[in-house]
Amino acid sequence: MEHHMCHLKELSRDILADIFVRTDGSTLASAACACCELHDVARDQSLWRQLCQATWPSTALEEAQHVISSSPIGGFDKFYAYSYPLILHAKGTKPMPFKCPELKTHVSPSELASLVDVYYRKECVLSKVLDGIPEAMNFSHAKDSEYNWNMNSNDCWRWYSNCPFKLELLSLDYDKFTGFYNELSYANNENDNHCHGLDANDEGRGFPSTSGVDDENLRHDYSMELMESLRLSWVLLDKKNGRSVNLSSWKPLLVQKTWPFHGVYLIHFGSIVAVEESLLPHKLSKCIIIVRCKMTEGEGCPKWMEISMQMEDLTGASVSGSKGLMVLNHALNCLQSSNHLEVEQGFHQYEKKRREMMKKKQFRETLIDSFCVTIEITVLVVFCYYFFSF
Amino acid sequence: MSNTSENPKPSSSSAKMTLKTSDNELFEVEEAVAMKFCTVKQYFEDEKDSDVAARGSTTVIPLPNVHSAVLATLISYGKKLPQSNAVADNHEEEETKKKERKKYEQGLLKNLMPGELLDLISAANYLDFKEGLEFFNQALADHIQNKSVEYVRKFFGIKNDYEPHEEEKYREEYAWAFEGVDED
């Protein structure tokens, strides 16, 4: 044992740093709690910076360096600690926040930045940084710039805050990726679902799945492969308060082949954020990261068509822009966990709750409908009785 | 194995060097392999400059910080690396050599105790053996990846020198990292 004790002291800081840079943040954190010497090694910010850049290559981009260094986050170790765990939705979690006692009532879009990384087959294939929310800040950034109205920032904000929340990272024309207009096939069999994932029962997306027609034999179904190989991280950074959070579920929640564009897949990632009842009914919001990509045989990597974020409440209704920003603010302060299994269970619970709620709603509506119909028939019968008895 | 180097195939440079370890064992090593140890290379070049090169293979280079068992492993690893002065192999031979090397590396790591790994890293650092350091550092990193605090302590053979309140404070600070960790 004594012989071993010499070894740690014999290994220089440089060697220990070289060893730890090959691991990950959790390992470095374990080492920091082991003894004083390793704690000193773990205080090295350049080590944490390298770990951040290895985990999220977007942090190595110039815009990211600028955004992170100008925020009061306090170092790359804090950034790693905030961004590594995922948002946890657990039964019995109080919807009120939890780490930060004051929640701002108004979050400005310019105070937020997004660092997004997409991984395919364990390699990072796309990294992008988005400073602020362009749609909310400057109308000329909006996609439909042919409508070149001269909106000032107040009008822009008013427009954004009342429209459904959307944060667009990447969006390309569908025309570039289609060309299959002659090959439209009609979804005859809606039960023949090509959906995979936790949201597999969710039919309300407006994209009926493709049926297994013969020419599909030419096109391989990449749904399972995407489910297993695609990963996404969306780190939201609050530049003003120096906090960050990972809004993604890391693994896809849903992978679906869209129709009528063959070879185009719709993938969802996201998180469940608990909010106050005054903000949203049912106190829950789902942050959905939508990825649309095209898979072609022979090409190793998906072609990205769209990466954006939307929000909805428990009923499936879209959340407005201003409320969406409040939800993001809650997300920055909510419960997190590095245990991915727990996070997945949270999603299952949410979906279960949602289905129960939809069932109740449907039952209530059916009941009301039946009641109304009964009243109408009764009124009609009584009316006819009196009418014909005279 | 410890006293003579295995040299069944002729190499382009048949010059040998003798290395002397901390426990006074002598190792005869091919120059090509010994040159991978930059410390040895530097020593050899310094000797050359002081015009003692004529004594060439009889020069004994002392390595007081390296134990014989450790040096034997490092030399044997060095031999498996692609030699800088070797004849260019065709693609197939290269692939075979790569596979052999991988198999050797796996075998080596399987039988290694944590203390031995630390010794190897320390020696590779002293000898400035870059490829060896890279390999063993990676092996150690893989070994402690995602392991608990207790495992890291056991592995490095370190005592917990924190006060209880200090340890609690740090564990709380790094609480985010401790879910999903192997207790092992």
PDB file of C-alpha atoms in Angstrom, chain A residues 278-389:
ATOM      1  CA  SER A 278     -50.638  30.097 -13.510  1.00  0.00           C
ATOM      2  CA  LEU A 279     -48.372  29.664 -16.519  1.00  0.00           C
ATOM      3  CA  LEU A 280     -49.868  26.547 -18.053  1.00  0.00           C
ATOM      4  CA  PRO A 281     -52.781  24.312 -17.111  1.00  0.00           C
ATOM      5  CA  HIS A 282     -51.729  20.909 -15.793  1.00  0.00           C
ATOM      6  CA  LYS A 283     -48.378  22.412 -14.721  1.00  0.00           C
ATOM      7  CA  LEU A 284     -46.339  20.584 -17.356  1.00  0.00           C
ATOM      8  CA  SER A 285     -44.803  21.556 -20.644  1.00  0.00           C
ATOM      9  CA  LYS A 286     -43.048  19.436 -23.190  1.00  0.00           C
ATOM     10  CA  CYS A 287     -40.081  20.926 -24.954  1.00  0.00           C
ATOM     11  CA  ILE A 288     -39.762  19.150 -28.298  1.00  0.00           C
ATOM     12  CA  ILE A 289     -36.696  19.278 -30.496  1.00  0.00           C
ATOM     13  CA  ILE A 290     -37.757  18.428 -34.015  1.00  0.00           C
ATOM     14  CA  VAL A 291     -35.226  17.003 -36.413  1.00  0.00           C
ATOM     15  CA  ARG A 292     -36.070  16.311 -40.009  1.00  0.00           C
ATOM     16  CA  CYS A 293     -33.494  14.501 -42.068  1.00  0.00           C
ATOM     17  CA  LYS A 294     -33.118  12.511 -45.222  1.00  0.00           C
ATOM     18  CA  MET A 295     -31.465   9.122 -45.306  1.00  0.00           C
ATOM     19  CA  THR A 296     -30.140   7.822 -48.565  1.00  0.00           C
ATOM     20  CA  GLU A 297     -28.744   4.394 -49.205  1.00  0.00           C
ATOM     21  CA  GLY A 298     -25.050   4.426 -49.596  1.00  0.00           C
ATOM     22  CA  GLU A 299     -24.553   7.666 -47.737  1.00  0.00           C
ATOM     23  CA  GLY A 300     -23.129   7.307 -44.289  1.00  0.00           C
ATOM     24  CA  CYS A 301     -24.715  10.282 -42.640  1.00  0.00           C
ATOM     25  CA  PRO A 302     -28.221  11.809 -42.637  1.00  0.00           C
ATOM     26  CA  LYS A 303     -28.795  15.040 -44.552  1.00  0.00           C
ATOM     27  CA  TRP A 304     -30.278  17.609 -42.204  1.00  0.00           C
ATOM     28  CA  MET A 305     -33.363  19.474 -43.299  1.00  0.00           C
ATOM     29  CA  GLU A 306     -34.662  20.988 -40.125  1.00  0.00           C
ATOM     30  CA  ILE A 307     -33.672  21.287 -36.508  1.00  0.00           C
ATOM     31  CA  SER A 308     -35.985  23.393 -34.378  1.00  0.00           C
ATOM     32  CA  MET A 309     -37.639  23.546 -31.001  1.00  0.00           C
ATOM     33  CA  GLN A 310     -41.325  23.803 -30.194  1.00  0.00           C
ATOM     34  CA  MET A 311     -43.353  23.551 -27.053  1.00  0.00           C
ATOM     35  CA  GLU A 312     -46.656  22.101 -26.103  1.00  0.00           C
ATOM     36  CA  ASP A 313     -48.650  21.587 -22.967  1.00  0.00           C
ATOM     37  CA  LEU A 314     -50.169  18.390 -21.651  1.00  0.00           C
ATOM     38  CA  THR A 315     -53.169  18.642 -23.962  1.00  0.00           C
ATOM     39  CA  GLY A 316     -50.947  18.878 -27.016  1.00  0.00           C
ATOM     40  CA  ALA A 317     -51.720  22.542 -27.598  1.00  0.00           C
ATOM     41  CA  SER A 318     -48.846  24.809 -28.653  1.00  0.00           C
ATOM     42  CA  VAL A 319     -47.396  27.181 -26.132  1.00  0.00           C
ATOM     43  CA  SER A 320     -47.108  30.838 -27.096  1.00  0.00           C
ATOM     44  CA  GLY A 321     -43.766  32.566 -27.558  1.00  0.00           C
ATOM     45  CA  SER A 322     -43.844  34.528 -24.326  1.00  0.00           C
ATOM     46  CA  LYS A 323     -44.932  31.537 -22.263  1.00  0.00           C
ATOM     47  CA  GLY A 324     -42.318  29.443 -24.037  1.00  0.00           C
ATOM     48  CA  LEU A 325     -39.610  31.746 -22.795  1.00  0.00           C
ATOM     49  CA  MET A 326     -40.945  31.383 -19.269  1.00  0.00           C
ATOM     50  CA  VAL A 327     -40.843  27.620 -19.670  1.00  0.00           C
ATOM     51  CA  LEU A 328     -37.203  27.873 -20.741  1.00  0.00           C
ATOM     52  CA  ASN A 329     -36.531  29.938 -17.648  1.00  0.00           C
ATOM     53  CA  HIS A 330     -38.071  27.180 -15.518  1.00  0.00           C
ATOM     54  CA  ALA A 331     -36.012  24.613 -17.377  1.00  0.00           C
ATOM     55  CA  LEU A 332     -32.831  26.394 -16.373  1.00  0.00           C
ATOM     56  CA  ASN A 333     -33.685  25.806 -12.740  1.00  0.00           C
ATOM     57  CA  CYS A 334     -35.402  22.467 -12.629  1.00  0.00           C
ATOM     58  CA  LEU A 335     -34.510  19.032 -11.347  1.00  0.00           C
ATOM     59  CA  GLN A 336     -31.867  17.155 -13.280  1.00  0.00           C
ATOM     60  CA  SER A 337     -30.448  13.667 -13.315  1.00  0.00           C
ATOM     61  CA  SER A 338     -27.549  11.889 -15.023  1.00  0.00           C
ATOM     62  CA  ASN A 339     -29.450   8.635 -14.747  1.00  0.00           C
ATOM     63  CA  HIS A 340     -30.891   8.213 -18.240  1.00  0.00           C
ATOM     64  CA  LEU A 341     -33.173   5.388 -17.171  1.00  0.00           C
ATOM     65  CA  GLU A 342     -34.883   7.638 -14.658  1.00  0.00           C
ATOM     66  CA  VAL A 343     -35.289  10.307 -17.310  1.00  0.00           C
ATOM     67  CA  GLU A 344     -36.865   7.791 -19.689  1.00  0.00           C
ATOM     68  CA  GLN A 345     -39.254   6.672 -16.999  1.00  0.00           C
ATOM     69  CA  GLY A 346     -40.219  10.303 -16.560  1.00  0.00           C
ATOM     70  CA  PHE A 347     -41.203  10.454 -20.231  1.00  0.00           C
ATOM     71  CA  HIS A 348     -43.252   7.290 -19.906  1.00  0.00           C
ATOM     72  CA  GLN A 349     -45.080   8.803 -16.940  1.00  0.00           C
ATOM     73  CA  TYR A 350     -45.778  11.980 -18.881  1.00  0.00           C
ATOM     74  CA  GLU A 351     -47.143  10.084 -21.865  1.00  0.00           C
ATOM     75  CA  LYS A 352     -49.269   7.923 -19.593  1.00  0.00           C
ATOM     76  CA  LYS A 353     -50.662  11.012 -17.876  1.00  0.00           C
ATOM     77  CA  ARG A 354     -51.364  12.615 -21.216  1.00  0.00           C
ATOM     78  CA  ARG A 355     -53.217   9.590 -22.543  1.00  0.00           C
ATOM     79  CA  GLU A 356     -55.313   9.374 -19.396  1.00  0.00           C
ATOM     80  CA  MET A 357     -56.139  13.024 -19.688  1.00  0.00           C
ATOM     81  CA  MET A 358     -57.122  12.720 -23.339  1.00  0.00           C
ATOM     82  CA  LYS A 359     -59.313   9.744 -22.508  1.00  0.00           C
ATOM     83  CA  LYS A 360     -61.067  11.641 -19.745  1.00  0.00           C
ATOM     84  CA  LYS A 361     -61.532  14.605 -22.021  1.00  0.00           C
ATOM     85  CA  GLN A 362     -62.981  12.421 -24.743  1.00  0.00           C
ATOM     86  CA  PHE A 363     -65.274  10.679 -22.286  1.00  0.00           C
ATOM     87  CA  ARG A 364     -66.478  14.020 -20.965  1.00  0.00           C
ATOM     88  CA  GLU A 365     -67.174  15.283 -24.459  1.00  0.00           C
ATOM     89  CA  THR A 366     -68.991  12.108 -25.409  1.00  0.00           C
ATOM     90  CA  LEU A 367     -71.084  12.426 -22.288  1.00  0.00           C
ATOM     91  CA  ILE A 368     -71.954  16.037 -23.034  1.00  0.00           C
ATOM     92  CA  ASP A 369     -72.748  15.174 -26.647  1.00  0.00           C
ATOM     93  CA  SER A 370     -75.039  12.349 -25.591  1.00  0.00           C
ATOM     94  CA  PHE A 371     -76.723  14.587 -23.067  1.00  0.00           C
ATOM     95  CA  CYS A 372     -77.309  17.304 -25.633  1.00  0.00           C
ATOM     96  CA  VAL A 373     -78.629  14.844 -28.171  1.00  0.00           C
ATOM     97  CA  THR A 374     -80.973  13.372 -25.548  1.00  0.00           C
ATOM     98  CA  ILE A 375     -82.316  16.830 -24.677  1.00  0.00           C
ATOM     99  CA  GLU A 376     -82.812  17.645 -28.349  1.00  0.00           C
ATOM    100  CA  ILE A 377     -84.670  14.425 -29.017  1.00  0.00           C
ATOM    101  CA  THR A 378     -86.837  14.951 -25.938  1.00  0.00           C
ATOM    102  CA  VAL A 379     -87.664  18.491 -27.005  1.00  0.00           C
ATOM    103  CA  LEU A 380     -88.464  17.275 -30.509  1.00  0.00           C
ATOM    104  CA  VAL A 381     -90.713  14.500 -29.225  1.00  0.00           C
ATOM    105  CA  VAL A 382     -92.557  16.830 -26.862  1.00  0.00           C
ATOM    106  CA  PHE A 383     -92.948  19.392 -29.596  1.00  0.00           C
ATOM    107  CA  CYS A 384     -94.256  16.824 -32.059  1.00  0.00           C
ATOM    108  CA  TYR A 385     -96.650  15.474 -29.456  1.00  0.00           C
ATOM    109  CA  TYR A 386     -98.154  18.827 -28.754  1.00  0.00           C
ATOM    110  CA  PHE A 387     -98.156  19.856 -32.381  1.00  0.00           C
ATOM    111  CA  PHE A 388     -99.962  16.780 -33.606  1.00  0.00           C
ATOM    112  CA  SER A 389    -102.346  16.594 -30.692  1.00  0.00           C
TER     113      SER A 389
END
